CSV table of C-alpha atoms and ligand atoms in Angstrom, one decimal:
chain,number,residue,atom,x,y,z
A,27,MET,CA,-164.8,-203.4,-2.0
A,28,PHE,CA,-163.2,-206.8,-2.4
A,29,PHE,CA,-163.1,-208.8,-5.7
A,30,LYS,CA,-163.0,-212.5,-5.5
A,31,ARG,CA,-161.3,-214.1,-8.5
A,32,GLU,CA,-163.8,-216.0,-10.6
A,33,SER,CA,-163.0,-219.6,-10.9
A,34,ASN,CA,-163.5,-219.9,-14.6
A,35,VAL,CA,-161.1,-217.1,-15.5
A,36,SER,CA,-157.4,-217.7,-15.3
A,37,LYS,CA,-156.3,-214.1,-14.9
A,38,THR,CA,-157.8,-210.7,-14.0
A,39,ILE,CA,-156.2,-207.7,-15.6
A,40,GLY,CA,-156.7,-204.0,-15.0
A,41,VAL,CA,-156.7,-201.2,-17.6
A,42,LEU,CA,-156.1,-197.6,-16.7
A,43,VAL,CA,-155.9,-194.4,-18.8
A,44,SER,CA,-153.7,-191.8,-17.2
A,45,GLY,CA,-153.2,-188.1,-17.9
A,46,GLY,CA,-154.9,-186.0,-20.5
A,47,ASP,CA,-157.3,-187.5,-23.0
A,48,CYS,CA,-156.7,-187.9,-26.8
A,49,SER,CA,-158.3,-189.8,-29.7
A,50,GLY,CA,-157.8,-193.5,-30.0
A,51,LEU,CA,-157.9,-194.3,-26.2
A,52,ASN,CA,-161.2,-196.1,-26.4
A,53,ALA,CA,-160.0,-198.2,-29.3
A,54,ALA,CA,-157.0,-199.4,-27.3
A,55,VAL,CA,-159.2,-200.3,-24.3
A,56,ARG,CA,-161.6,-202.1,-26.6
A,57,ALA,CA,-158.7,-204.1,-28.2
A,58,ILE,CA,-157.3,-205.1,-24.8
A,59,THR,CA,-160.8,-206.2,-23.6
A,60,HIS,CA,-161.6,-208.2,-26.8
A,61,HIS,CA,-158.3,-210.0,-27.0
A,62,ALA,CA,-158.0,-210.7,-23.3
A,63,THR,CA,-161.5,-212.1,-22.9
A,64,LYS,CA,-162.0,-213.8,-26.3
A,65,THR,CA,-158.5,-215.3,-26.8
A,66,PHE,CA,-157.5,-216.0,-23.2
A,67,ASN,CA,-160.8,-216.0,-21.2
A,68,TRP,CA,-159.4,-213.4,-18.8
A,69,ARG,CA,-161.4,-210.9,-16.8
A,70,VAL,CA,-160.8,-207.2,-17.5
A,71,VAL,CA,-161.4,-204.5,-14.9
A,72,GLY,CA,-161.4,-200.8,-16.2
A,73,ILE,CA,-160.0,-198.3,-13.6
A,74,GLN,CA,-161.8,-195.0,-13.9
A,75,ARG,CA,-160.2,-191.6,-13.8
A,76,GLY,CA,-156.6,-192.8,-14.1
A,77,TYR,CA,-154.5,-193.4,-11.0
A,78,TRP,CA,-157.1,-191.6,-8.9
A,79,GLY,CA,-159.4,-194.7,-9.4
A,80,MET,CA,-156.8,-196.8,-7.6
A,81,TRP,CA,-156.2,-194.3,-4.8
A,82,VAL,CA,-159.7,-193.6,-3.6
A,83,ARG,CA,-161.9,-195.9,-1.6
A,84,PRO,CA,-164.2,-197.3,-2.7
A,85,LEU,CA,-162.1,-198.1,-5.8
A,86,GLN,CA,-163.5,-196.7,-9.0
A,87,THR,CA,-163.8,-199.5,-11.4
A,88,ILE,CA,-166.0,-200.8,-14.2
A,89,GLU,CA,-166.2,-204.4,-15.5
A,90,LEU,CA,-165.1,-204.4,-19.2
A,91,THR,CA,-166.6,-207.0,-21.5
A,92,PRO,CA,-166.8,-207.2,-25.3
A,93,GLU,CA,-170.5,-206.2,-25.0
A,94,VAL,CA,-169.5,-203.0,-23.0
A,95,CYS,CA,-166.7,-202.2,-25.4
A,96,ASP,CA,-168.9,-202.2,-28.6
A,97,HIS,CA,-168.0,-200.7,-32.0
A,98,GLN,CA,-168.5,-197.1,-30.8
A,99,TRP,CA,-165.3,-197.5,-28.8
A,100,VAL,CA,-163.3,-197.5,-32.0
A,101,SER,CA,-164.8,-194.3,-33.4
A,102,SER,CA,-165.1,-192.0,-30.4
A,103,GLY,CA,-162.6,-189.5,-29.1
A,104,GLY,CA,-161.9,-188.9,-25.4
A,105,THR,CA,-161.9,-191.7,-22.9
A,106,PHE,CA,-164.9,-193.6,-21.6
A,107,LEU,CA,-162.8,-194.6,-18.6
A,108,ARG,CA,-162.6,-190.9,-17.9
A,109,ALA,CA,-159.5,-188.8,-17.4
A,110,ASN,CA,-157.6,-187.3,-14.5
A,111,LYS,CA,-154.2,-185.6,-14.7
A,112,ASN,CA,-153.6,-186.6,-11.1
A,113,TYR,CA,-154.5,-183.1,-9.9
A,114,HIS,CA,-157.3,-184.3,-7.7
A,115,ALA,CA,-155.3,-186.6,-5.6
A,116,PRO,CA,-157.5,-187.7,-2.7
A,117,THR,CA,-156.5,-187.0,0.9
A,118,PHE,CA,-155.7,-190.2,2.7
A,119,ALA,CA,-158.7,-189.6,4.9
A,120,ASP,CA,-160.8,-190.0,1.7
A,121,CYS,CA,-159.3,-193.4,1.1
A,122,GLY,CA,-161.1,-194.8,4.1
A,123,LYS,CA,-157.8,-196.5,5.1
A,124,THR,CA,-154.6,-195.1,6.3
A,125,PHE,CA,-151.9,-195.2,3.7
A,126,SER,CA,-148.4,-193.8,4.0
A,127,SER,CA,-148.5,-192.7,0.4
A,128,LEU,CA,-150.5,-192.8,-2.8
A,129,ASP,CA,-148.1,-195.5,-4.1
A,130,GLU,CA,-149.1,-197.7,-1.1
A,131,ALA,CA,-152.8,-197.0,-1.9
A,132,PHE,CA,-152.2,-198.1,-5.5
A,133,CYS,CA,-150.5,-201.4,-4.5
A,134,ASP,CA,-153.3,-202.1,-2.0
A,135,ALA,CA,-155.8,-201.5,-4.8
A,136,TYR,CA,-153.9,-203.8,-7.1
A,137,HIS,CA,-154.1,-206.7,-4.6
A,138,THR,CA,-157.7,-205.9,-3.5
A,139,LEU,CA,-158.8,-206.1,-7.1
A,140,GLY,CA,-157.1,-209.5,-7.5
A,141,LEU,CA,-155.1,-208.2,-10.5
A,142,ASN,CA,-152.5,-210.4,-12.2
A,143,ALA,CA,-151.4,-207.4,-14.3
A,144,ILE,CA,-152.3,-203.9,-15.1
A,145,ILE,CA,-152.0,-202.0,-18.5
A,146,ILE,CA,-151.4,-198.3,-18.1
A,147,ILE,CA,-152.1,-196.1,-21.2
A,148,GLY,CA,-150.3,-192.9,-20.6
A,149,GLY,CA,-147.6,-190.4,-21.4
A,150,ASP,CA,-144.1,-189.7,-19.9
A,151,GLY,CA,-145.5,-188.3,-16.6
A,152,SER,CA,-147.7,-191.4,-16.1
A,153,PHE,CA,-144.8,-193.7,-16.8
A,154,LYS,CA,-142.6,-191.9,-14.3
A,155,LYS,CA,-145.3,-192.4,-11.7
A,156,LEU,CA,-145.6,-196.1,-12.7
A,157,ASN,CA,-141.8,-196.6,-12.3
A,158,GLN,CA,-142.0,-194.9,-8.9
A,159,ILE,CA,-144.9,-197.2,-7.8
A,160,HIS,CA,-142.9,-200.2,-8.9
A,161,ASP,CA,-139.9,-199.1,-7.0
A,162,PHE,CA,-142.0,-198.5,-3.9
A,163,TYR,CA,-143.4,-202.0,-4.1
A,164,ASN,CA,-140.0,-203.6,-4.5
A,165,LYS,CA,-138.6,-201.6,-1.6
A,166,THR,CA,-141.5,-202.3,0.8
A,167,LYS,CA,-142.6,-205.8,-0.1
A,168,LYS,CA,-142.2,-208.3,2.7
A,169,LYS,CA,-141.5,-212.0,2.3
A,170,GLY,CA,-144.5,-214.0,1.4
A,171,ASP,CA,-146.3,-210.8,0.3
A,172,HIS,CA,-148.8,-210.8,-2.4
A,173,GLN,CA,-147.6,-211.4,-5.9
A,174,GLU,CA,-145.6,-208.8,-7.8
A,175,ILE,CA,-147.1,-205.7,-9.3
A,176,ASN,CA,-147.0,-206.6,-13.0
A,177,PHE,CA,-147.6,-203.9,-15.6
A,178,ILE,CA,-147.4,-203.0,-19.3
A,179,ALA,CA,-147.4,-199.4,-20.5
A,180,ILE,CA,-148.9,-198.1,-23.8
A,181,PRO,CA,-147.8,-194.6,-25.0
A,182,LYS,CA,-150.5,-192.0,-25.7
A,183,THR,CA,-150.2,-188.3,-26.1
A,184,ILE,CA,-151.0,-185.8,-28.8
A,185,ASP,CA,-147.5,-184.3,-28.2
A,186,ASN,CA,-145.7,-187.4,-29.4
A,187,ASP,CA,-142.9,-186.8,-26.9
A,188,VAL,CA,-142.7,-190.3,-25.4
A,189,ALA,CA,-139.1,-191.6,-26.1
A,190,TYR,CA,-138.2,-194.5,-28.4
A,191,THR,CA,-141.5,-194.7,-30.2
A,192,ASP,CA,-142.2,-193.3,-33.6
A,193,LEU,CA,-145.8,-192.7,-32.6
A,194,ALA,CA,-148.0,-192.5,-29.5
A,195,ILE,CA,-151.8,-192.9,-29.7
A,196,GLY,CA,-153.5,-189.5,-30.4
A,197,HIS,CA,-150.8,-187.7,-32.3
A,198,GLU,CA,-152.0,-188.5,-35.8
A,199,THR,CA,-155.6,-187.3,-35.0
A,200,ALA,CA,-154.3,-184.1,-33.4
A,201,LEU,CA,-152.2,-183.4,-36.6
A,202,ASP,CA,-155.3,-184.0,-38.7
A,203,VAL,CA,-157.3,-181.5,-36.5
A,204,VAL,CA,-154.6,-178.9,-36.7
A,205,VAL,CA,-154.2,-179.2,-40.5
A,206,GLU,CA,-157.9,-178.9,-41.0
A,207,ALA,CA,-158.0,-175.8,-38.8
A,208,ILE,CA,-155.1,-174.2,-40.6
A,209,ASP,CA,-156.8,-174.9,-44.0
A,210,ASN,CA,-159.8,-172.9,-42.6
A,211,ILE,CA,-157.6,-170.2,-41.3
A,212,GLN,CA,-155.8,-169.9,-44.7
A,213,ALA,CA,-159.1,-169.0,-46.3
A,214,THR,CA,-159.9,-166.1,-43.9
A,215,ALA,CA,-156.2,-165.0,-44.0
A,216,GLU,CA,-156.4,-164.9,-47.8
A,217,SER,CA,-159.7,-163.1,-47.9
A,218,HIS,CA,-158.5,-160.3,-45.6
A,219,ASP,CA,-154.9,-160.1,-46.7
A,220,ARG,CA,-153.8,-160.9,-43.1
A,221,VAL,CA,-151.0,-162.5,-41.2
A,222,MET,CA,-152.4,-165.2,-38.9
A,223,VAL,CA,-150.3,-166.6,-36.0
A,224,VAL,CA,-151.6,-170.1,-35.0
A,225,GLU,CA,-150.6,-171.4,-31.6
A,226,VAL,CA,-150.6,-175.2,-31.2
A,227,MET,CA,-150.1,-177.5,-28.3
A,228,GLY,CA,-147.2,-180.0,-27.8
A,229,ARG,CA,-145.8,-179.0,-24.4
A,230,ASP,CA,-141.9,-179.0,-24.7
A,231,ALA,CA,-141.8,-180.7,-28.1
A,232,GLY,CA,-142.5,-179.1,-31.5
A,233,HIS,CA,-143.7,-182.2,-33.3
A,234,ILE,CA,-147.3,-181.0,-33.8
A,235,ALA,CA,-146.2,-177.5,-35.0
A,236,LEU,CA,-143.6,-178.9,-37.4
A,237,LYS,CA,-145.5,-181.7,-39.0
A,238,ALA,CA,-148.9,-179.9,-39.2
A,239,GLY,CA,-147.2,-176.7,-40.4
A,240,VAL,CA,-145.5,-178.5,-43.3
A,241,ALA,CA,-148.6,-180.5,-44.1
A,242,ALA,CA,-150.7,-177.3,-44.2
A,243,GLY,CA,-148.2,-175.4,-46.3
A,244,VAL,CA,-147.6,-172.5,-43.9
A,245,ASP,CA,-144.9,-169.8,-44.2
A,246,ALA,CA,-143.2,-170.0,-40.9
A,247,ILE,CA,-142.9,-172.6,-38.1
A,248,LEU,CA,-141.5,-171.9,-34.7
A,249,ILE,CA,-140.7,-174.8,-32.4
A,250,PRO,CA,-139.0,-174.9,-29.0
A,251,GLU,CA,-136.1,-176.9,-30.3
A,252,ILE,CA,-134.9,-174.1,-32.6
A,253,SER,CA,-134.3,-170.5,-31.6
A,254,TYR,CA,-135.5,-167.7,-33.9
A,255,ASN,CA,-135.0,-164.0,-34.5
A,256,ILE,CA,-138.0,-161.8,-34.5
A,257,ASN,CA,-136.5,-159.4,-37.2
A,258,ASP,CA,-135.7,-162.4,-39.5
A,259,LEU,CA,-139.2,-163.8,-39.0
A,260,ALA,CA,-140.8,-160.4,-39.7
A,261,GLN,CA,-138.6,-159.9,-42.8
A,262,HIS,CA,-139.6,-163.3,-44.1
A,263,ILE,CA,-143.3,-162.7,-43.4
A,264,GLU,CA,-143.2,-159.2,-45.0
A,265,LYS,CA,-141.6,-160.7,-48.2
A,266,VAL,CA,-144.4,-163.4,-48.3
A,267,TYR,CA,-147.0,-160.7,-47.7
A,268,GLN,CA,-145.6,-158.5,-50.5
A,269,SER,CA,-145.6,-161.4,-52.9
A,270,VAL,CA,-148.6,-162.4,-55.0
A,271,GLN,CA,-149.7,-164.4,-51.9
A,272,LYS,CA,-150.7,-161.3,-49.9
A,273,HIS,CA,-151.2,-163.2,-46.7
A,274,ALA,CA,-149.1,-165.4,-44.4
A,275,ILE,CA,-149.5,-168.1,-41.8
A,276,VAL,CA,-147.1,-168.6,-38.9
A,277,VAL,CA,-147.5,-171.7,-36.7
A,278,VAL,CA,-146.0,-171.5,-33.2
A,279,ALA,CA,-145.7,-174.3,-30.7
A,280,GLU,CA,-147.0,-173.3,-27.3
A,281,SER,CA,-143.6,-173.6,-25.4
A,282,VAL,CA,-141.7,-171.3,-27.8
A,283,LYS,CA,-140.2,-168.4,-25.9
A,284,THR,CA,-141.0,-164.8,-26.6
A,285,PRO,CA,-138.6,-162.7,-28.7
A,286,ASP,CA,-137.2,-161.6,-25.3
A,287,GLY,CA,-136.5,-165.2,-24.2
A,288,ASP,CA,-139.4,-165.6,-21.7
A,289,SER,CA,-141.5,-168.7,-21.4
A,290,LEU,CA,-145.2,-167.8,-21.2
A,291,LYS,CA,-146.8,-170.0,-18.6
A,292,SER,CA,-149.6,-169.5,-16.2
A,293,ALA,CA,-151.6,-171.4,-13.7
A,294,ILE,CA,-155.2,-171.5,-14.7
A,295,GLY,CA,-156.4,-174.8,-13.2
A,296,ASP,CA,-157.4,-175.6,-9.6
A,297,ASP,CA,-154.3,-177.8,-9.5
A,298,GLU,CA,-152.1,-174.7,-9.8
A,299,GLN,CA,-149.9,-176.4,-12.3
A,300,MET,CA,-148.3,-174.1,-14.8
A,301,ARG,CA,-149.4,-174.5,-18.4
A,302,TYR,CA,-148.1,-172.9,-21.6
A,303,ARG,CA,-150.4,-170.2,-23.0
A,304,GLY,CA,-150.1,-166.9,-24.8
A,305,ILE,CA,-147.1,-167.1,-27.2
A,306,GLY,CA,-149.4,-166.8,-30.2
A,307,PHE,CA,-150.8,-163.5,-29.0
A,308,ASN,CA,-147.4,-162.3,-27.9
A,309,LEU,CA,-145.8,-163.1,-31.2
A,310,ALA,CA,-148.7,-161.5,-33.2
A,311,SER,CA,-148.3,-158.3,-31.2
A,312,ARG,CA,-144.6,-158.2,-31.8
A,313,LEU,CA,-145.0,-159.0,-35.5
A,314,LYS,CA,-147.6,-156.3,-35.9
A,315,GLU,CA,-144.9,-153.7,-35.1
A,316,LYS,CA,-142.7,-154.9,-37.8
A,317,VAL,CA,-144.8,-155.9,-40.8
A,318,SER,CA,-147.2,-153.8,-42.9
A,319,ALA,CA,-150.0,-156.4,-42.8
A,320,GLU,CA,-152.8,-156.7,-40.3
A,321,VAL,CA,-152.0,-159.5,-37.8
A,322,ARG,CA,-154.3,-161.8,-35.8
A,323,SER,CA,-153.6,-164.7,-33.6
A,324,VAL,CA,-155.6,-167.9,-32.8
A,325,SER,CA,-154.9,-170.5,-30.2
A,326,LEU,CA,-156.2,-173.9,-31.2
A,327,GLY,CA,-156.3,-175.2,-27.6
A,328,HIS,CA,-158.1,-178.4,-26.5
A,329,VAL,CA,-159.8,-178.9,-29.9
A,330,GLN,CA,-156.6,-180.7,-30.8
A,331,ARG,CA,-157.3,-183.4,-28.2
A,332,GLY,CA,-160.7,-184.3,-29.6
A,333,GLY,CA,-162.0,-185.5,-32.9
A,334,ARG,CA,-162.9,-188.9,-34.4
A,335,PRO,CA,-159.8,-191.0,-34.2
A,336,HIS,CA,-157.9,-190.9,-37.4
A,337,ILE,CA,-157.5,-194.4,-39.0
A,338,LYS,CA,-153.8,-194.4,-38.1
A,339,ASP,CA,-154.7,-193.9,-34.5
A,340,ARG,CA,-157.3,-196.6,-34.6
A,341,LEU,CA,-154.9,-199.1,-36.1
A,342,LEU,CA,-152.1,-198.1,-33.7
A,343,ALA,CA,-154.5,-198.4,-30.7
A,344,ASN,CA,-155.5,-201.9,-31.8
A,345,ARG,CA,-151.9,-203.0,-32.4
A,346,PHE,CA,-150.7,-201.6,-29.0
A,347,GLY,CA,-153.7,-203.2,-27.2
A,348,VAL,CA,-153.1,-206.7,-28.7
A,349,HIS,CA,-149.4,-206.5,-28.2
A,350,ALA,CA,-149.9,-205.5,-24.5
A,351,VAL,CA,-152.2,-208.5,-23.9
A,352,ASP,CA,-149.7,-210.8,-25.7
A,353,LEU,CA,-146.9,-209.6,-23.4
A,354,ILE,CA,-149.0,-210.4,-20.3
A,355,ALA,CA,-149.6,-213.9,-21.7
A,356,LYS,CA,-145.9,-214.3,-22.1
A,357,LYS,CA,-145.3,-212.9,-18.6
A,358,GLN,CA,-143.0,-210.2,-19.9
A,359,PHE,CA,-143.7,-207.3,-17.6
A,360,GLY,CA,-142.4,-203.8,-16.9
A,361,ARG,CA,-142.4,-203.1,-20.7
A,362,VAL,CA,-143.5,-200.1,-22.7
A,363,ILE,CA,-144.8,-200.9,-26.1
A,364,VAL,CA,-143.4,-198.9,-28.9
A,365,VAL,CA,-143.5,-198.7,-32.7
A,366,VAL,CA,-140.2,-198.4,-34.5
A,367,ASN,CA,-140.0,-198.2,-38.3
A,368,GLY,CA,-143.6,-199.5,-38.5
A,369,LYS,CA,-142.9,-202.5,-36.3
A,370,MET,CA,-144.2,-203.3,-32.8
A,371,ALA,CA,-141.5,-203.6,-30.1
A,372,ASP,CA,-141.2,-203.1,-26.4
A,373,ILE,CA,-138.6,-201.7,-24.0
A,374,HIS,CA,-138.2,-201.5,-20.3
A,375,ILE,CA,-139.9,-198.7,-18.6
A,376,SER,CA,-136.8,-197.4,-16.9
A,377,GLU,CA,-135.4,-196.5,-20.3
A,378,VAL,CA,-138.5,-194.4,-21.2
A,379,ALA,CA,-139.5,-192.7,-18.0
A,380,ASP,CA,-138.0,-189.2,-17.7
A,381,VAL,CA,-136.8,-189.1,-21.3
A,382,LEU,CA,-138.4,-186.6,-23.6
A,383,GLN,CA,-138.6,-187.1,-27.4
A,384,THR,CA,-138.1,-183.7,-29.0
A,385,VAL,CA,-137.8,-182.8,-32.6
A,386,ASP,CA,-134.5,-183.8,-34.3
A,387,VAL,CA,-133.2,-180.5,-35.6
A,388,ASN,CA,-131.1,-182.4,-38.1
A,389,GLY,CA,-133.9,-184.6,-39.1
A,390,GLU,CA,-135.9,-185.0,-42.3
A,391,MET,CA,-138.9,-182.9,-41.3
A,392,VAL,CA,-136.7,-179.8,-40.5
A,393,HIS,CA,-134.9,-180.3,-43.8
A,394,ILE,CA,-138.2,-180.5,-45.7
A,395,ALA,CA,-139.5,-177.3,-44.0
A,396,GLN,CA,-136.2,-175.5,-45.0
A,397,SER,CA,-136.3,-176.9,-48.5
A,398,LEU,CA,-139.8,-175.5,-49.0
A,399,GLY,CA,-138.6,-172.0,-48.0
A,400,ILE,CA,-140.5,-172.1,-44.7
A,401,TYR,CA,-138.9,-169.9,-42.0
A,402,ILE,CA,-138.0,-172.2,-39.2
A,403,GLY,CA,-135.5,-170.2,-37.2
A,404,ASN,CA,-131.8,-170.3,-36.7
A,405,VAL,CA,-130.8,-173.7,-38.1
B,507,F6P,O1,-149.9,-183.2,-23.0
B,507,F6P,C1,-151.1,-183.0,-23.7
B,507,F6P,C2,-151.4,-181.5,-23.6
B,507,F6P,O2,-152.6,-181.3,-24.4
B,507,F6P,C3,-150.3,-180.5,-24.0
B,507,F6P,O3,-150.1,-180.4,-25.4
B,507,F6P,C4,-150.8,-179.3,-23.3
B,507,F6P,O4,-149.7,-178.4,-23.0
B,507,F6P,C5,-151.4,-179.8,-22.0
B,507,F6P,O5,-151.8,-181.2,-22.3
B,507,F6P,C6,-152.7,-179.1,-21.6
B,507,F6P,O6,-153.1,-179.5,-20.4
B,507,F6P,P1,-154.5,-179.3,-19.8
B,507,F6P,O7,-155.4,-180.3,-20.5
B,507,F6P,O8,-154.3,-179.7,-18.3
B,507,F6P,O9,-154.9,-177.9,-20.0
């Protein structure tokens, strides 16, 4: 497939959503499309299924116009461009051409599509890959080669672990989903006088557990950034249980280690990548031996990635999308858009790739949890 640049458009830009889905992605793609086409008269090509759409041949693309990206794009979760966590990397034979690497296949796709720039909406893993593609291009480009690979990155992840940004798209909606779920769990815990252990996502960061736990008024929060002691936790829960409250809720982030110090990971996908799972059940079984109440566990799982985008995610997605297009117009490339103290800013990708934003154990949210008498571990 070969795309000829249309004569009446001054630029063609690509948009790609990489990694796992979350809420607010469609709103971001829509904002990019509307701003690029209406303000600048550019053409927008959507790449389907993340990097995979740039690796395979024929290329997996869709023409994005304001008509395609209608109002439903602001209110729906998931990604209409489809997701791929890079697990299904094609073999080079599938590409129809012989490439020395997937990075080369990406660069070839960029030029074949006639792109002047590409916007990648992704998390830390996707940014790392992008940095690697850029390095590959710089190392291998020949004199008189096609023009530079120009990119802008937008952070998205329910985990909120992208460095140097207060927020990534999807985090606020995930918090909303978790808080609503815990509200529901509170009702059943209260009715049955039970202790409920709720396992939430977040990978190696405890942002979801900490913020949602405080917002939902739970009794204990365990996050990977803070160690805990099972006897102290049990003592705290027993005290809460014996109080007038007669039930208790513990929120645990998926990457928290067992009381014996083990990380619970297993490979369940066909990609054989290890994923966190099972700490909620493990902790519930251990607590059951130490408290007088009945204990149950529930893992919220992928429900946290869905949901109608929260207004904060919709606004963030629109702000990120418009800022990304503005940076392309100003020819400022290689930037990751961030929000700091409520204001849009951007930093070079090399500063963000490979840096994980975890919970600040001396930060305000930990202090709030402690001040409310929530057990949060050994701080
Ligand atoms: O990074 C987002 C996330 O939902 C994590 O919180 C979780 O650990 C992981 O992705 C789950 O991955 P998968 O969708 O591949 O099961």
